[in-house]
PDB file of C-alpha atoms in Angstrom:
ATOM      1  CA  MET A 231     -19.648  18.927 -21.015  1.00 86.00           C
ATOM      2  CA  LYS A 232     -16.437  20.492 -22.610  1.00 90.00           C
ATOM      3  CA  ILE A 233     -14.952  23.624 -21.017  1.00 90.00           C
ATOM      4  CA  THR A 234     -12.579  25.731 -22.831  1.00 90.00           C
ATOM      5  CA  SER A 235     -10.411  28.575 -21.640  1.00 87.00           C
ATOM      6  CA  LYS A 236      -8.295  31.193 -23.420  1.00 87.00           C
ATOM      7  CA  ILE A 237      -5.482  33.011 -21.806  1.00 86.00           C
ATOM      8  CA  ASN A 238      -5.311  36.639 -22.816  1.00 85.00           C
ATOM      9  CA  THR A 239      -1.606  36.994 -23.234  1.00 89.00           C
ATOM     10  CA  LYS A 240      -2.008  40.598 -24.363  1.00 91.00           C
ATOM     11  CA  ASP A 241      -3.467  41.619 -21.033  1.00 90.00           C
ATOM     12  CA  ILE A 242      -1.023  39.617 -19.104  1.00 92.00           C
ATOM     13  CA  ASN A 243       1.814  41.354 -20.836  1.00 93.00           C
ATOM     14  CA  LEU A 244       0.253  44.819 -20.114  1.00 93.00           C
ATOM     15  CA  ILE A 245       0.249  43.879 -16.588  1.00 93.00           C
ATOM     16  CA  LYS A 246       3.731  42.808 -16.591  1.00 95.00           C
ATOM     17  CA  GLN A 247       4.837  46.057 -18.082  1.00 95.00           C
ATOM     18  CA  ASP A 248       2.800  47.969 -15.412  1.00 96.00           C
ATOM     19  CA  MET A 249       4.497  46.017 -12.642  1.00 96.00           C
ATOM     20  CA  ILE A 250       7.987  46.737 -14.231  1.00 97.00           C
ATOM     21  CA  LYS A 251       7.072  50.334 -13.993  1.00 97.00           C
ATOM     22  CA  CYS A 252       5.997  50.124 -10.443  1.00 97.00           C
ATOM     23  CA  LEU A 253       9.357  48.394  -9.614  1.00 98.00           C
ATOM     24  CA  VAL A 254      11.329  51.058 -11.203  1.00 98.00           C
ATOM     25  CA  GLU A 255       9.209  53.765  -9.478  1.00 98.00           C
ATOM     26  CA  THR A 256       9.599  51.915  -6.223  1.00 98.00           C
ATOM     27  CA  ALA A 257      13.392  52.043  -6.425  1.00 98.00           C
ATOM     28  CA  ASP A 258      13.309  55.800  -7.283  1.00 98.00           C
ATOM     29  CA  ALA A 259      11.106  56.437  -4.112  1.00 98.00           C
ATOM     30  CA  VAL A 260      13.530  54.569  -1.990  1.00 98.00           C
ATOM     31  CA  ARG A 261      16.451  56.421  -3.478  1.00 97.00           C
ATOM     32  CA  SER A 262      14.484  59.672  -2.705  1.00 97.00           C
ATOM     33  CA  ASP A 263      13.650  58.582   0.702  1.00 97.00           C
ATOM     34  CA  LEU A 264      17.375  57.823   1.313  1.00 97.00           C
ATOM     35  CA  VAL A 265      18.252  61.344   0.280  1.00 96.00           C
ATOM     36  CA  LYS A 266      15.612  62.871   2.399  1.00 96.00           C
ATOM     37  CA  SER A 267      16.699  60.999   5.453  1.00 96.00           C
ATOM     38  CA  GLN A 268      19.947  62.691   5.161  1.00 96.00           C
ATOM     39  CA  THR A 269      22.084  59.551   6.117  1.00 95.00           C
ATOM     40  CA  MET A 270      24.560  59.345   3.255  1.00 95.00           C
ATOM     41  CA  PRO A 271      27.979  61.137   3.772  1.00 94.00           C
ATOM     42  CA  PHE A 272      27.780  64.489   2.047  1.00 91.00           C
ATOM     43  CA  ASP A 273      30.469  66.854   1.193  1.00 86.00           C
ATOM     44  CA  GLU A 274      30.018  68.128  -2.461  1.00 84.00           C
ATOM     45  CA  GLY A 275      27.115  66.039  -3.311  1.00 79.00           C
ATOM     46  CA  ASN A 276      28.797  63.491  -5.780  1.00 90.00           C
ATOM     47  CA  LEU A 277      28.101  60.385  -3.782  1.00 94.00           C
ATOM     48  CA  GLN A 278      24.526  61.230  -2.939  1.00 93.00           C
ATOM     49  CA  ASN A 279      23.318  63.199  -5.841  1.00 91.00           C
ATOM     50  CA  LYS A 280      25.449  62.399  -8.874  1.00 91.00           C
ATOM     51  CA  SER A 281      26.828  58.921  -8.221  1.00 94.00           C
ATOM     52  CA  THR A 282      23.824  57.178  -6.728  1.00 96.00           C
ATOM     53  CA  PHE A 283      21.264  56.047  -9.041  1.00 97.00           C
ATOM     54  CA  VAL A 284      18.608  53.411 -10.035  1.00 97.00           C
ATOM     55  CA  ASP A 285      20.116  50.897 -12.266  1.00 98.00           C
ATOM     56  CA  ASP A 286      17.070  49.399 -14.167  1.00 98.00           C
ATOM     57  CA  SER A 287      18.987  47.518 -16.778  1.00 98.00           C
ATOM     58  CA  LYS A 288      17.599  44.167 -15.525  1.00 97.00           C
ATOM     59  CA  LYS A 289      14.061  45.405 -14.819  1.00 97.00           C
ATOM     60  CA  SER A 290      12.711  43.008 -17.500  1.00 95.00           C
ATOM     61  CA  ILE A 291      13.614  40.151 -15.152  1.00 95.00           C
ATOM     62  CA  GLY A 292      12.275  41.925 -12.048  1.00 95.00           C
ATOM     63  CA  LYS A 293      15.506  43.318 -10.776  1.00 97.00           C
ATOM     64  CA  VAL A 294      16.496  46.923 -10.045  1.00 98.00           C
ATOM     65  CA  SER A 295      19.315  48.223  -7.878  1.00 97.00           C
ATOM     66  CA  ILE A 296      20.222  51.449  -6.177  1.00 97.00           C
ATOM     67  CA  VAL A 297      23.870  51.862  -7.046  1.00 96.00           C
ATOM     68  CA  SER A 298      26.642  54.140  -5.762  1.00 95.00           C
ATOM     69  CA  ASP A 299      29.440  54.109  -8.290  1.00 93.00           C
ATOM     70  CA  THR A 300      32.137  56.081  -6.734  1.00 92.00           C
ATOM     71  CA  PRO A 301      35.447  54.374  -5.758  1.00 89.00           C
ATOM     72  CA  TYR A 302      35.101  55.467  -2.153  1.00 93.00           C
ATOM     73  CA  ALA A 303      31.369  54.472  -1.533  1.00 94.00           C
ATOM     74  CA  ARG A 304      32.161  50.950  -0.415  1.00 94.00           C
ATOM     75  CA  ARG A 305      34.777  52.298   2.082  1.00 94.00           C
ATOM     76  CA  LEU A 306      32.482  54.803   3.557  1.00 95.00           C
ATOM     77  CA  TYR A 307      29.625  52.467   3.643  1.00 95.00           C
ATOM     78  CA  PHE A 308      31.374  49.780   5.663  1.00 95.00           C
ATOM     79  CA  HIS A 309      33.045  52.016   8.152  1.00 95.00           C
ATOM     80  CA  PRO A 310      30.349  53.575  10.410  1.00 93.00           C
ATOM     81  CA  GLU A 311      33.113  54.450  12.959  1.00 95.00           C
ATOM     82  CA  TYR A 312      34.517  57.199  10.627  1.00 95.00           C
ATOM     83  CA  ASN A 313      33.910  60.607  11.864  1.00 94.00           C
ATOM     84  CA  PHE A 314      31.516  61.875   9.184  1.00 94.00           C
ATOM     85  CA  GLN A 315      30.759  65.586   8.721  1.00 92.00           C
ATOM     86  CA  LYS A 316      27.246  66.391   9.713  1.00 94.00           C
ATOM     87  CA  GLY A 317      26.960  69.915   8.291  1.00 93.00           C
ATOM     88  CA  LYS A 318      24.904  69.174   5.122  1.00 93.00           C
ATOM     89  CA  ASN A 319      23.439  65.782   6.154  1.00 95.00           C
ATOM     90  CA  LYS A 320      22.631  65.835   9.950  1.00 95.00           C
ATOM     91  CA  ASN A 321      22.398  61.956  10.052  1.00 95.00           C
ATOM     92  CA  ALA A 322      25.373  61.243   7.832  1.00 95.00           C
ATOM     93  CA  GLY A 323      27.210  57.895   8.613  1.00 95.00           C
ATOM     94  CA  GLY A 324      28.076  54.521   7.194  1.00 96.00           C
ATOM     95  CA  GLU A 325      25.598  51.636   6.459  1.00 96.00           C
ATOM     96  CA  TRP A 326      23.052  54.225   5.135  1.00 96.00           C
ATOM     97  CA  PHE A 327      20.852  51.299   3.676  1.00 95.00           C
ATOM     98  CA  ASP A 328      20.761  49.353   6.879  1.00 96.00           C
ATOM     99  CA  PRO A 329      17.222  50.771   7.948  1.00 96.00           C
ATOM    100  CA  TYR A 330      15.927  49.450   4.552  1.00 96.00           C
ATOM    101  CA  ILE A 331      17.547  45.938   4.951  1.00 95.00           C
ATOM    102  CA  ASN A 332      17.159  45.314   8.676  1.00 95.00           C
ATOM    103  CA  GLY A 333      15.808  48.324  10.295  1.00 96.00           C
ATOM    104  CA  ASN A 334      12.625  50.410  10.733  1.00 97.00           C
ATOM    105  CA  LYS A 335      12.321  50.945   6.888  1.00 97.00           C
ATOM    106  CA  LYS A 336      12.631  47.387   5.822  1.00 97.00           C
ATOM    107  CA  ASN A 337       8.892  47.205   4.844  1.00 98.00           C
ATOM    108  CA  LEU A 338       9.037  50.494   2.930  1.00 98.00           C
ATOM    109  CA  PRO A 339       9.845  49.138  -0.555  1.00 97.00           C
ATOM    110  CA  LYS A 340       7.120  46.617  -0.205  1.00 97.00           C
ATOM    111  CA  GLU A 341       4.631  49.198   0.848  1.00 98.00           C
ATOM    112  CA  ILE A 342       5.632  51.605  -1.997  1.00 98.00           C
ATOM    113  CA  PHE A 343       5.228  48.934  -4.540  1.00 97.00           C
ATOM    114  CA  GLU A 344       1.870  47.818  -3.289  1.00 96.00           C
ATOM    115  CA  ARG A 345       0.578  51.373  -3.143  1.00 97.00           C
ATOM    116  CA  LEU A 346       1.858  51.960  -6.866  1.00 97.00           C
ATOM    117  CA  ALA A 347       0.407  48.721  -8.072  1.00 96.00           C
ATOM    118  CA  LYS A 348      -2.899  49.297  -6.428  1.00 94.00           C
ATOM    119  CA  GLY A 349      -3.053  52.760  -7.911  1.00 93.00           C
ATOM    120  CA  ARG A 350      -2.773  51.486 -11.412  1.00 89.00           C
ATOM    121  CA  TYR A 351      -5.754  49.204 -11.000  1.00 82.00           C
ATOM    122  CA  LYS A 352      -8.394  51.021  -9.080  1.00 75.00           C
TER     123      LYS A 352
END
């Protein structure tokens, strides 16, 4: 008995494209959650609103990043001991990504991605 199989590369490529969209949407959702959590330092909104964005230039290889491209972002991030203004963001401080890396929100990106992916294939 001879068994043959044929791989449907067209459908596989469509699924890959859907997953890339889910990846970008996940990064956007995490960025939105970060803003909503009011943990980034906020004076005029440049760091949080204008200079923090999703870089999806490497999405085709499964990599997206949330980038803050101001010259002072690194200094503020790695110095949680600074006396941050709390008038506009009540939880402002350094290390604002730590909850997503090691803390109570570390599973959030995975959960968002799973929800988005499942939603595309109900």
